[in-house]
mmCIF file of C-alpha atoms and ligand atoms in Angstrom:
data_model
loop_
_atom_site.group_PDB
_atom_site.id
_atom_site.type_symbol
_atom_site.label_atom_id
_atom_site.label_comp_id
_atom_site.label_asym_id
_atom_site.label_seq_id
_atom_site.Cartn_x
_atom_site.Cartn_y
_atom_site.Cartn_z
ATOM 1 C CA UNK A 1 0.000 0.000 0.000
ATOM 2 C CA UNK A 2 1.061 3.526 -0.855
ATOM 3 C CA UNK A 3 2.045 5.136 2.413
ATOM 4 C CA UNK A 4 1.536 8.882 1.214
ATOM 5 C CA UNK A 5 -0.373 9.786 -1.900
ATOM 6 C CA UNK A 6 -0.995 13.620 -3.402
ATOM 7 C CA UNK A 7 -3.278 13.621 -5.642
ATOM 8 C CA UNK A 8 -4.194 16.757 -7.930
ATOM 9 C CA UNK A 9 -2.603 18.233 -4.820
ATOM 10 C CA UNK A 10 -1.942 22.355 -5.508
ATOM 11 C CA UNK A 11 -0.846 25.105 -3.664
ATOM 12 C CA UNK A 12 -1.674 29.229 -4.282
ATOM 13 C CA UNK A 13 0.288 31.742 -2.092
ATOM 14 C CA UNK A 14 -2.551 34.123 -2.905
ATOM 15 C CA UNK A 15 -2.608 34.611 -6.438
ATOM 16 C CA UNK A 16 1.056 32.911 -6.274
ATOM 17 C CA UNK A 17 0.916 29.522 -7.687
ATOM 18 C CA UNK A 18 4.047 27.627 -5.877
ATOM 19 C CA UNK A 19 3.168 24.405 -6.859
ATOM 20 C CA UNK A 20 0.622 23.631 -9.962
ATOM 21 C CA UNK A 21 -1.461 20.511 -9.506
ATOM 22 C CA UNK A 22 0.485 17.713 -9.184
ATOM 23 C CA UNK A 23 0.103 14.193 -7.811
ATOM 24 C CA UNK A 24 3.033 11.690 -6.759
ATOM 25 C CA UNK A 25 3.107 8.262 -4.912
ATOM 26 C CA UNK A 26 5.398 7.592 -2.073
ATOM 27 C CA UNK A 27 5.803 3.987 -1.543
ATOM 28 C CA UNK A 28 5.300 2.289 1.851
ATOM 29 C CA UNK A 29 9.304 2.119 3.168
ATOM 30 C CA UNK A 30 10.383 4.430 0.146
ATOM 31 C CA UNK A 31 13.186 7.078 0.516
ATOM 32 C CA UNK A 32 11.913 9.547 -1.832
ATOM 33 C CA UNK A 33 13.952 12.617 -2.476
ATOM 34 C CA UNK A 34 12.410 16.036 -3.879
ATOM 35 C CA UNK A 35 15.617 17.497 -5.791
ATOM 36 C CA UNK A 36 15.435 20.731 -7.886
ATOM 37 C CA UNK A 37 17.075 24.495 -7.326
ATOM 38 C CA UNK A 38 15.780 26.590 -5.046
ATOM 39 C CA UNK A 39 12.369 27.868 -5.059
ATOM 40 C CA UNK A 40 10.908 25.233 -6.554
ATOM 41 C CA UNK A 41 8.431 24.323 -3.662
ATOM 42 C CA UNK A 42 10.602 21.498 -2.347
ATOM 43 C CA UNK A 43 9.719 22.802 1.075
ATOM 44 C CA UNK A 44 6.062 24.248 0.154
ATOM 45 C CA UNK A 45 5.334 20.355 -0.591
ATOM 46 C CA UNK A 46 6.944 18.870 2.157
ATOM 47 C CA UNK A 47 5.221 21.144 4.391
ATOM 48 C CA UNK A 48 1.865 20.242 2.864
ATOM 49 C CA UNK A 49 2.501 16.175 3.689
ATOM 50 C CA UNK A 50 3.326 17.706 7.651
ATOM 51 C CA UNK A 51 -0.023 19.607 7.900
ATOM 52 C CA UNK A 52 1.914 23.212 8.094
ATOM 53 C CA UNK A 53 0.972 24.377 4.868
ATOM 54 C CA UNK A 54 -2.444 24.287 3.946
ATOM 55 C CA UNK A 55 -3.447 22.767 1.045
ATOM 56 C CA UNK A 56 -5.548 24.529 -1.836
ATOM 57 C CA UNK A 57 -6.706 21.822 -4.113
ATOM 58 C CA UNK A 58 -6.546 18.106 -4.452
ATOM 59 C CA UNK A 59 -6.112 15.230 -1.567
ATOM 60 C CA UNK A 60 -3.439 14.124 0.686
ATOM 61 C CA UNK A 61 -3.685 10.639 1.424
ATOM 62 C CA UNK A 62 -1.469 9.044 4.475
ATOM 63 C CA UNK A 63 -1.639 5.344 4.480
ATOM 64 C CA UNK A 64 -5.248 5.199 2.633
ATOM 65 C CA UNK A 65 -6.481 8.065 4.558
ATOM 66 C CA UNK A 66 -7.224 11.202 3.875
ATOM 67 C CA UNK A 67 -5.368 13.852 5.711
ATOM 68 C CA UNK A 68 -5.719 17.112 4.500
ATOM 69 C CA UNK A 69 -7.585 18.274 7.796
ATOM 70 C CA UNK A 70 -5.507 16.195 10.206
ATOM 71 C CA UNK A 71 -3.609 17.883 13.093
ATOM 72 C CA UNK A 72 0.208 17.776 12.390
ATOM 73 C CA UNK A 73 0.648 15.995 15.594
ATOM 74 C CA UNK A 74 -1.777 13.098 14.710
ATOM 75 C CA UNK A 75 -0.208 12.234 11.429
ATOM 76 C CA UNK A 76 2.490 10.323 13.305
ATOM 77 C CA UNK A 77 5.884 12.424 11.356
ATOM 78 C CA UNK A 78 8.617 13.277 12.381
ATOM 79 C CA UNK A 79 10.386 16.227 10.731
ATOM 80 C CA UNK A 80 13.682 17.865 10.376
ATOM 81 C CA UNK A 81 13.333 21.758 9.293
ATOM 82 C CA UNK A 82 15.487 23.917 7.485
ATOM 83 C CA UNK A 83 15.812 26.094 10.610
ATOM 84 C CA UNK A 84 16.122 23.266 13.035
ATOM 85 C CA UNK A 85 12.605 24.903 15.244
ATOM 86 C CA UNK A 86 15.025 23.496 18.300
ATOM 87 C CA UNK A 87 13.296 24.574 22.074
ATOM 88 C CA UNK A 88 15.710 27.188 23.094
ATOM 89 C CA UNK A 89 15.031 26.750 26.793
ATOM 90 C CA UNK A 90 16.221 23.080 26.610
ATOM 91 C CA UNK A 91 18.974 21.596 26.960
ATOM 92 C CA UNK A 92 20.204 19.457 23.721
ATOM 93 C CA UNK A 93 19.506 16.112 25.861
ATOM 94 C CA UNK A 94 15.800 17.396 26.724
ATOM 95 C CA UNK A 95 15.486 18.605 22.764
ATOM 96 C CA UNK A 96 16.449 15.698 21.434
ATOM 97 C CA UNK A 97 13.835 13.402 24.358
ATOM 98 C CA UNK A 98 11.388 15.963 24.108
ATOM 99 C CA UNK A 99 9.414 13.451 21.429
ATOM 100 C CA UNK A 100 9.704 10.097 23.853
ATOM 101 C CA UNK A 101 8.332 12.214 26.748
ATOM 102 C CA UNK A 102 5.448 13.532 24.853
ATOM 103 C CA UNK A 103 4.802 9.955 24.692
ATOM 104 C CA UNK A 104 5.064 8.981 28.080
ATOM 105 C CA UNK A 105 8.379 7.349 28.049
ATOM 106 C CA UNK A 106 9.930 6.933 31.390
ATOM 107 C CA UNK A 107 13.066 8.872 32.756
ATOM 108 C CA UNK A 108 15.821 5.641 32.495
ATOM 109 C CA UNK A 109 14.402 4.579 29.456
ATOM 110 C CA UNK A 110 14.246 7.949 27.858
ATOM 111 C CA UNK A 111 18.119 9.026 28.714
ATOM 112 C CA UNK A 112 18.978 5.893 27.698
ATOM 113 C CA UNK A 113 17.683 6.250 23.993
ATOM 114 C CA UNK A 114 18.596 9.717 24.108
ATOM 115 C CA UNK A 115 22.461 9.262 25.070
ATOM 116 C CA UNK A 116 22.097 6.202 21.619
ATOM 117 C CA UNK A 117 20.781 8.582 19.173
ATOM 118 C CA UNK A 118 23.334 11.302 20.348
ATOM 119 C CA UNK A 119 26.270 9.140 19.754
ATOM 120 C CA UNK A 120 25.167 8.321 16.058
ATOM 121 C CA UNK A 121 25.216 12.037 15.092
ATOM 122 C CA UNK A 122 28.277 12.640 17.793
ATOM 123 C CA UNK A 123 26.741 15.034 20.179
ATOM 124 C CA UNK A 124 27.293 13.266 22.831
ATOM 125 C CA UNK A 125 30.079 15.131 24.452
ATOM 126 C CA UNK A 126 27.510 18.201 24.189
ATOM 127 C CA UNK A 127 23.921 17.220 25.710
ATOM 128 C CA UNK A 128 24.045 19.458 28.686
ATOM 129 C CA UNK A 129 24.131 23.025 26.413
ATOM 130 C CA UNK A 130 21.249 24.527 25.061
ATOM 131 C CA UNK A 131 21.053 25.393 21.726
ATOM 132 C CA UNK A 132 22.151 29.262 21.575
ATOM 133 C CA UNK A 133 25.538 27.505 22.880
ATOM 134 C CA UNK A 134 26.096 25.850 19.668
ATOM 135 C CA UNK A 135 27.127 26.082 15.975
ATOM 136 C CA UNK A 136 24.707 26.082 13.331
ATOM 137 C CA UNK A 137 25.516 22.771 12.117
ATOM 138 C CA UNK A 138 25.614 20.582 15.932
ATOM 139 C CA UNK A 139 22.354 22.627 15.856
ATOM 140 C CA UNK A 140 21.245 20.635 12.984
ATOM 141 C CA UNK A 141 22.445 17.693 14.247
ATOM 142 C CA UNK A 142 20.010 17.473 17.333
ATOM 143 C CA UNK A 143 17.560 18.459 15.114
ATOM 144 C CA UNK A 144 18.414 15.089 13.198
ATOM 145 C CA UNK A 145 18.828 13.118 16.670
ATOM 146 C CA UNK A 146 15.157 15.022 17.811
ATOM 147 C CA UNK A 147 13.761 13.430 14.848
ATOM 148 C CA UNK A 148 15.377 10.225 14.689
ATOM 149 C CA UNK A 149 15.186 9.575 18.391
ATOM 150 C CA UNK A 150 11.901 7.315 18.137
ATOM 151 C CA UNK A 151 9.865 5.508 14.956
ATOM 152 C CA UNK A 152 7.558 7.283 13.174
ATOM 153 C CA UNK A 153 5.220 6.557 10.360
ATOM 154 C CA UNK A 154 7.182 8.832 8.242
ATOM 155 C CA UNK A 155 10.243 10.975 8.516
ATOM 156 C CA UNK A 156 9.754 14.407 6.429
ATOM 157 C CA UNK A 157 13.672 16.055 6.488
ATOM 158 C CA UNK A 158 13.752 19.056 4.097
ATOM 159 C CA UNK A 159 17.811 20.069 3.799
ATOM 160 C CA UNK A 160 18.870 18.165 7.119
ATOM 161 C CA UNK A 161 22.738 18.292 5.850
ATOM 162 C CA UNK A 162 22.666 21.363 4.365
ATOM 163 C CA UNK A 163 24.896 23.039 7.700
ATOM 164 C CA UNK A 164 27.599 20.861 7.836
ATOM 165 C CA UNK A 165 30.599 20.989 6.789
ATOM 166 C CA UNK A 166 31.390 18.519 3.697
ATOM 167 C CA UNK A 167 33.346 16.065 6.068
ATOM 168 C CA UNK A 168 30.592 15.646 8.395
ATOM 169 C CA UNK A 169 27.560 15.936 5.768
ATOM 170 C CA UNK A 170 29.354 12.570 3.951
ATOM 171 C CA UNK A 171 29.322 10.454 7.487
ATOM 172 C CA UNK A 172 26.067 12.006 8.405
ATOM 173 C CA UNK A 173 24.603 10.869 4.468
ATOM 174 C CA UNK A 174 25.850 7.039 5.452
ATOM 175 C CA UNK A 175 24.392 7.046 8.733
ATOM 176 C CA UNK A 176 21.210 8.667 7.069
ATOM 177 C CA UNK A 177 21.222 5.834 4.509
ATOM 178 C CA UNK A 178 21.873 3.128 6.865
ATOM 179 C CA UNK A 179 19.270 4.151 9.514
ATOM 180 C CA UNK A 180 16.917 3.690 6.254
ATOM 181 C CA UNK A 181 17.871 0.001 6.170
ATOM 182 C CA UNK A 182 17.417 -0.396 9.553
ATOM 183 C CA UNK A 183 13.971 1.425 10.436
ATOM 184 C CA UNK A 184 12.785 0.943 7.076
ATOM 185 C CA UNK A 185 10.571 4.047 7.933
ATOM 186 C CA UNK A 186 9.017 5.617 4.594
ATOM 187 C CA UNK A 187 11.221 9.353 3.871
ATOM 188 C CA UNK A 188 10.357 12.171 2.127
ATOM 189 C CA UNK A 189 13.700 14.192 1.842
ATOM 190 C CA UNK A 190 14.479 17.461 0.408
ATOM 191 C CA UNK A 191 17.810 18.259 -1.005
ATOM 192 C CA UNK A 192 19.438 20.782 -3.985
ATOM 193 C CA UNK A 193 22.589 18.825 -3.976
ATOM 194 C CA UNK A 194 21.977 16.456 -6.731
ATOM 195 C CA UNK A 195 25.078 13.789 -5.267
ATOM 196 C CA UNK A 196 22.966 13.742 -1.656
ATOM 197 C CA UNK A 197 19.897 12.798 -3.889
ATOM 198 C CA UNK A 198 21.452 10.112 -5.794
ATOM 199 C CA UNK A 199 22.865 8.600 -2.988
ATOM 200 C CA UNK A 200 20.473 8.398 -0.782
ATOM 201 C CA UNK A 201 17.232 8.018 -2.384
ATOM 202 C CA UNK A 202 15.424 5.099 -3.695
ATOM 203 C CA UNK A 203 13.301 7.335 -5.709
ATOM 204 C CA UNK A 204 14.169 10.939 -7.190
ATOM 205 C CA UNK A 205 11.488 13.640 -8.279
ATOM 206 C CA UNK A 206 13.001 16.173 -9.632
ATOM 207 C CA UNK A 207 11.174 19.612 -9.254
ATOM 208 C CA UNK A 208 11.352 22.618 -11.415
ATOM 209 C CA UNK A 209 9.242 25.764 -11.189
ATOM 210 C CA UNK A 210 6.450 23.432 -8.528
ATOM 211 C CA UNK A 211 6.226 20.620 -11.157
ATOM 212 C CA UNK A 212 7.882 17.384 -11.109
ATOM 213 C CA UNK A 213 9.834 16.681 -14.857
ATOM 214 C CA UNK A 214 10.952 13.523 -13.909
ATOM 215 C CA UNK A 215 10.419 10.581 -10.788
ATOM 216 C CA UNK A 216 12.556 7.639 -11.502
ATOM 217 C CA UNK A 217 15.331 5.799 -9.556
ATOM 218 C CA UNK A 218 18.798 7.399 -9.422
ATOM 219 C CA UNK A 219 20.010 5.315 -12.069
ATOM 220 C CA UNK A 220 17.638 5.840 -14.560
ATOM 221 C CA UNK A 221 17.563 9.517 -13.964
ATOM 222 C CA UNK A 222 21.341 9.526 -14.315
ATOM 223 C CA UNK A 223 21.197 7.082 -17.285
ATOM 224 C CA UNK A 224 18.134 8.304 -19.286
ATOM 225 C CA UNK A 225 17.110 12.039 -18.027
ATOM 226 C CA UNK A 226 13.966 13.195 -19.562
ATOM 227 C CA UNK A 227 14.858 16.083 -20.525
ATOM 228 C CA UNK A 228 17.444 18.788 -20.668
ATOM 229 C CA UNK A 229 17.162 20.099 -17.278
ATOM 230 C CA UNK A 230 17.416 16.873 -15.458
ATOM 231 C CA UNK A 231 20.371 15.960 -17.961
ATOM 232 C CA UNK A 232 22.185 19.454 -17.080
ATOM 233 C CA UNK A 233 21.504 19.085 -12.767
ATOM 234 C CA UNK A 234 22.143 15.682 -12.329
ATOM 235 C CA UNK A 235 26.043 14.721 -12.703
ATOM 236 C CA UNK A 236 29.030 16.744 -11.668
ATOM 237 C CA UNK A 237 30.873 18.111 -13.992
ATOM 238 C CA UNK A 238 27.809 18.543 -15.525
ATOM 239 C CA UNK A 239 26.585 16.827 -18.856
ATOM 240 C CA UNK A 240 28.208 18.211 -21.939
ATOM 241 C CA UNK A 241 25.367 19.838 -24.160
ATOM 242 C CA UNK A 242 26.315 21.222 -27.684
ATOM 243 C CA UNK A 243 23.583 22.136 -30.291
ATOM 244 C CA UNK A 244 23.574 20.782 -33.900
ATOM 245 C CA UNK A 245 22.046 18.918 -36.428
ATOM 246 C CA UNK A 246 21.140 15.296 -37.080
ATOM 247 C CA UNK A 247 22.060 14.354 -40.658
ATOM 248 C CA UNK A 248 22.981 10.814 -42.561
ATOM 249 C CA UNK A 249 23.092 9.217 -39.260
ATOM 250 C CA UNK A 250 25.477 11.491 -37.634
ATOM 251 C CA UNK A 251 24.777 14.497 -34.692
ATOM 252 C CA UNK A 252 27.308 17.769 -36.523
ATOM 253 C CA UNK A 253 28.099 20.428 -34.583
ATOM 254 C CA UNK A 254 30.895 22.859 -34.896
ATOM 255 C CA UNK A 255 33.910 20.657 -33.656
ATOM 256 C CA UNK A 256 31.937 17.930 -33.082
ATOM 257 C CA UNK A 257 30.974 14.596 -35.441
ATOM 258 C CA UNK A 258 29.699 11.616 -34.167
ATOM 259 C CA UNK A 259 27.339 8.440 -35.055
ATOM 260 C CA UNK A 260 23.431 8.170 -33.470
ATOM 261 C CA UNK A 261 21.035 5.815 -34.253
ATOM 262 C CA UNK A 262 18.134 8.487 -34.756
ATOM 263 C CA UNK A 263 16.874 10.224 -38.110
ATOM 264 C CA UNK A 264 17.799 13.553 -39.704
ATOM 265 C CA UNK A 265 16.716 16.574 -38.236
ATOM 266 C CA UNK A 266 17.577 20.117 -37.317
ATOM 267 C CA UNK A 267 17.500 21.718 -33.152
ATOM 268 C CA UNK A 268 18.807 18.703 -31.908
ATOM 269 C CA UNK A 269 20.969 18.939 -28.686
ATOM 270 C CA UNK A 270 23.738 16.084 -27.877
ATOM 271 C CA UNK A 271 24.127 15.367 -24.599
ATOM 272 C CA UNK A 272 27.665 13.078 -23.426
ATOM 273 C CA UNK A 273 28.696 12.672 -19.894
ATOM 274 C CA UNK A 274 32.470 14.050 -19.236
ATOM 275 C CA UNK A 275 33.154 10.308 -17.888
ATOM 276 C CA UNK A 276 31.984 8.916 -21.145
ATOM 277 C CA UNK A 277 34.433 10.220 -23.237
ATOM 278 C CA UNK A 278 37.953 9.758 -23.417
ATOM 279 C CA UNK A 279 41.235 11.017 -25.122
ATOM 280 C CA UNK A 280 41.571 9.670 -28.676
ATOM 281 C CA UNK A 281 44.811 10.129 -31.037
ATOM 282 C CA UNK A 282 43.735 7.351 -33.571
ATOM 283 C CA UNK A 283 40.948 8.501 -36.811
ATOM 284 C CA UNK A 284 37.901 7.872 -33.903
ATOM 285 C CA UNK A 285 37.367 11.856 -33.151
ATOM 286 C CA UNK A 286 34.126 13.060 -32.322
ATOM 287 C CA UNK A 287 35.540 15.819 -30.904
ATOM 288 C CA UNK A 288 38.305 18.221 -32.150
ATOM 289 C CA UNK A 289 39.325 21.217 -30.659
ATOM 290 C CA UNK A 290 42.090 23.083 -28.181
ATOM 291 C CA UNK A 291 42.758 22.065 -25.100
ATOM 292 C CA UNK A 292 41.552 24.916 -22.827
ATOM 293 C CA UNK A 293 42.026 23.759 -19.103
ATOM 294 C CA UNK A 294 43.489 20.924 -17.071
ATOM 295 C CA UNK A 295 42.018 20.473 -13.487
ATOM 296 C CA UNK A 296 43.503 17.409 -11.983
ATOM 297 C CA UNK A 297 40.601 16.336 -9.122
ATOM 298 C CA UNK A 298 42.753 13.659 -7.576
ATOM 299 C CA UNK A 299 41.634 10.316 -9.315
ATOM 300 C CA UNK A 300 41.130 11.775 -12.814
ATOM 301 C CA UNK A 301 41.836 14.825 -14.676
ATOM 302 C CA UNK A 302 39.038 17.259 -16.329
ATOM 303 C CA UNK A 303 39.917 17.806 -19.732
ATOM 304 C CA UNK A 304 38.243 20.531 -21.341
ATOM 305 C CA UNK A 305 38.675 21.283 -25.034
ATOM 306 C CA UNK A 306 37.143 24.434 -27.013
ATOM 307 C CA UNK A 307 36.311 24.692 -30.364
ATOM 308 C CA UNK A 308 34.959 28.393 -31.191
ATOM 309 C CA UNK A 309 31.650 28.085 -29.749
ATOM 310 C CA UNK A 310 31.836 24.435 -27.835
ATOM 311 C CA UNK A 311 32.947 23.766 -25.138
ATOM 312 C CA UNK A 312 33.524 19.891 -23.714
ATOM 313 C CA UNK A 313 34.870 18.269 -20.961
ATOM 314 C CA UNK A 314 36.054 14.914 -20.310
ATOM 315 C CA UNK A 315 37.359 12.915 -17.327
ATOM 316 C CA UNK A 316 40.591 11.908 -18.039
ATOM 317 C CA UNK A 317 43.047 9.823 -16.070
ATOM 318 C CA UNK A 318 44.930 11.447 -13.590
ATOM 319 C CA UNK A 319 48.183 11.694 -15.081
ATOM 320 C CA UNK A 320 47.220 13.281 -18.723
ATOM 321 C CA UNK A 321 49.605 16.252 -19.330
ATOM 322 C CA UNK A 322 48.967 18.247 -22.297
ATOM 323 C CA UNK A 323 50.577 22.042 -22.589
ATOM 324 C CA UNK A 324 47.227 24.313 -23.088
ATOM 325 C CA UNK A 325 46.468 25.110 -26.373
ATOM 326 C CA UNK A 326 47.514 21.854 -27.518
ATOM 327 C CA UNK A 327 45.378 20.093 -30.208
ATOM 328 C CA UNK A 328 43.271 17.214 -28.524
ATOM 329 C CA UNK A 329 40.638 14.797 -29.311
ATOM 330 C CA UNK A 330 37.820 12.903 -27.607
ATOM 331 C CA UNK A 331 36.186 9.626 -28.673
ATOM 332 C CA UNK A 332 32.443 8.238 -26.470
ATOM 333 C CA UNK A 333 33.640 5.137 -24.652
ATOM 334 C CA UNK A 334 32.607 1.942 -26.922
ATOM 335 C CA UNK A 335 29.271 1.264 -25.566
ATOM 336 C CA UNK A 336 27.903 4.093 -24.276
ATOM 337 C CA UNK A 337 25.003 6.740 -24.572
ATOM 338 C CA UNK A 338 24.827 9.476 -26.403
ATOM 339 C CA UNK A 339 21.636 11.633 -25.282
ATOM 340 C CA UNK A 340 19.139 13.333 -27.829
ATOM 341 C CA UNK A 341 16.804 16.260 -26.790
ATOM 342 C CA UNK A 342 14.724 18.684 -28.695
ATOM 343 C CA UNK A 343 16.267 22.131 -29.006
ATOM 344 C CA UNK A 344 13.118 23.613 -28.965
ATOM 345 C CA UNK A 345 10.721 21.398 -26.275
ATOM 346 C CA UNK A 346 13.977 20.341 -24.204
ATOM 347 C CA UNK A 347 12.380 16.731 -24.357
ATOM 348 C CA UNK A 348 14.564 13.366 -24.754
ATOM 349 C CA UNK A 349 14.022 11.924 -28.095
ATOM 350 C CA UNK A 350 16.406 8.910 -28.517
ATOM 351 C CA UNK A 351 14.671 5.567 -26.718
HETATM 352 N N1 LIG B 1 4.598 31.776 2.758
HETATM 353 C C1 LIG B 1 4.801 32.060 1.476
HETATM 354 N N2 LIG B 1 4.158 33.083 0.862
HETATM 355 C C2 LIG B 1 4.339 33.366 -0.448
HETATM 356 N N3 LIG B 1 5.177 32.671 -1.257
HETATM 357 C C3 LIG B 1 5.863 31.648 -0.713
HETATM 358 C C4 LIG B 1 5.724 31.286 0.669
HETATM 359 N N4 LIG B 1 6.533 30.215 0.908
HETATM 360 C C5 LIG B 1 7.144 29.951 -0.259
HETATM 361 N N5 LIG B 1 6.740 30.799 -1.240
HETATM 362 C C6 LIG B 1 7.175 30.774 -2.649
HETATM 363 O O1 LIG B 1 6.868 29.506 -3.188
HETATM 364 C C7 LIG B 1 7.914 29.058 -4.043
HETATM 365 C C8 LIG B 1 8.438 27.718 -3.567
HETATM 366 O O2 LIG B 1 9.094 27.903 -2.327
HETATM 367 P P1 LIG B 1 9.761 26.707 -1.530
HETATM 368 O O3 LIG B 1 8.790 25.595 -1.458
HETATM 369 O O4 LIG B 1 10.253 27.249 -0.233
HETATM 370 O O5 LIG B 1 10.987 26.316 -2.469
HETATM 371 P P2 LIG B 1 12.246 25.378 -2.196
HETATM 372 O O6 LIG B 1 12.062 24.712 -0.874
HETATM 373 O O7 LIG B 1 12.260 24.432 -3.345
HETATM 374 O O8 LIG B 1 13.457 26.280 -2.218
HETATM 375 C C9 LIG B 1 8.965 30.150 -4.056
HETATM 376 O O9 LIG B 1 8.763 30.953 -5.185
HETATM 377 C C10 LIG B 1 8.678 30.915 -2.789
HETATM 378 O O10 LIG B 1 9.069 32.265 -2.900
HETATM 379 MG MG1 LIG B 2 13.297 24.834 0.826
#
């Protein structure tokens, strides 16, 4: 059984229309992650599964119910803000058990749980402060331990790693992912950072301007996005794009030649992942142009080549030297895919 369910669900900030009728099925035990720049209504639709935001049109069903008019606190979710919404008057230990005492859990039993769900997110050392005595990201991390402390129906966490610093966010993602596996507890999490998103969830929707383009897993939307925006935010470096042609079986573009199974036509956009090309010196150019810039990331170099108006880059290995300037080529990888979208529509239109 679907656990949460919008259907035709909308939302007007008075004339404002954040997020245009929409529906969208999170699965019973599903990490589902809302991923798209900000302002998309990431948060605006989170809020309306809590019960802070009401909700102008369509039905919001939690486990077969409908729960549009429910109380926040009877829809059994537990949520981690943007702004943490930590109880400044408590200390980090009473913050965090403030959820088991609501329900009536007993003193020994509480600290115990408490002093657990601080050592997962390392706060341990710092349950006696209150929260104007820390940092903005150990704020955010009792925030995580407030919501993690007990099992809910469903966790809601819009941006819960968004505070800490890269080290910390990494760990914090595992433990995130693992806890998953272990509670099993259906998520609805909001992120911008497209790596956190593909990590993480089992599910993507990605959001742009309140609508959701695409809601696949995080291999299909990395393997097959539907359309230009999803290919250009999901990846890092980012898919190469270049605009041409489609004629006698081959995508042209200035600089750029290379066989696709789709037929002739004009406003085409090719789309290649950087780690799906590679350095060529044999006839097999697809690409031709001057080697612009060298960034050497550690396990690989980027390799990024300009022709007049292209630009490409591929992921090289680590130890390519070239002097700038330099004439290079690029080749696909046998085997892999080269992506299609309409100029014009932005929609994929290879299979
Ligand atoms: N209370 C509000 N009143 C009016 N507009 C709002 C309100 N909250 C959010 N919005 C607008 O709705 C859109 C979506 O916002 P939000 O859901 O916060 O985006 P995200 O979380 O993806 O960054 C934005 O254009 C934002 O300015
Ligand atoms: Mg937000």
């Amino acid at each position: 059984m679907a656990e949460v369910q919008l259907v035709d669900v909308e939302k007007r900030y008075g004339e404002f229309l954040a997020v245009p009728k929409q529906s969208l099925t999170i699965e019973e035990g599903e990490f589902l992650v809302l991923l798209g720049p900000s302002g998309c209504g990431k948060t605006t639709t989170m809020r309306m599964i809590a019960g802070l935001e009401d909700i102008t049109a369509g039905d919001l069903m939690i486990a077969g119910e409908r729960a549009n008019d429910k109380p926040p606190k009877d829809r059994d979710i537990a949520m981690v803000f943007q702004n943490y919404g930590l109880y400044p008057h408590m200390t980090v230990a009473e913050n965090i058990g403030y959820p088991l005492k609501l329900r009536g859990m007993d003193r020994k039993s509480r600290d115990a749980r408490v002093l657990e769900t601080a050592q997962k997110v390392e706060l341990d050392a710092l349950l006696k402060r209150r929260p104007s005595e820390l940092s903005g990201g150990q704020r955010q991390r009792v925030a995580l331990a407030r919501a993690i402390v007990r099992t809910p129906k469903i966790f809601l966490m819009d941006e819960p790693l968004s505070n800490l610093d890269a080290k910390l966010r990494v760990t914090m993602r595992a433990e995130l992912k693992h806890l998953h596996h272990e509670l099993g507890v259906t998520t609805v999490y909001v992120t911008h950072d497209q790596m956190e998103a593909m990590t993480l969830a089992s599910r993507v929707a990605v959001m742009r301007e309140g609508r959701i383009v695409q809601l696949d897993t995080p291999k299909k939307i990395y393997s097959e996005p539907a359309d230009l925006f999803v290919a250009g935010f999901i990846g890092s470096p980012s898919m190469n794009l270049v605009e041409g042609r489609i004629t006698g079986g081959r995508f042209e573009a200035p600089g750029v030649s290379l066989p696709v199974t789709a037929a002739d036509r004009d406003g085409v956009v090719m789309g290649v992942r950087p780690e799906d090309l590679q350095l060529t010196t044999d006839g097999s150019a697809a690409v031709s142009g001057k080697l612009y810039a060298l960034e050497l990331t550690g396990d690989s170099t980027l390799v990024t080549l300009r022709d007049r108006t292209t630009s490409i880059c591929a992921r090289g290995p680590a130890d390519f030297e070239a002097p700038i300037d330099a004439p290079c080529s690029l080749a696909p990888k046998p085997g892999v895919r080269i992506h299609l979208f309409d100029k014009t529509s932005g929609q994929r239109i290879d299979g």
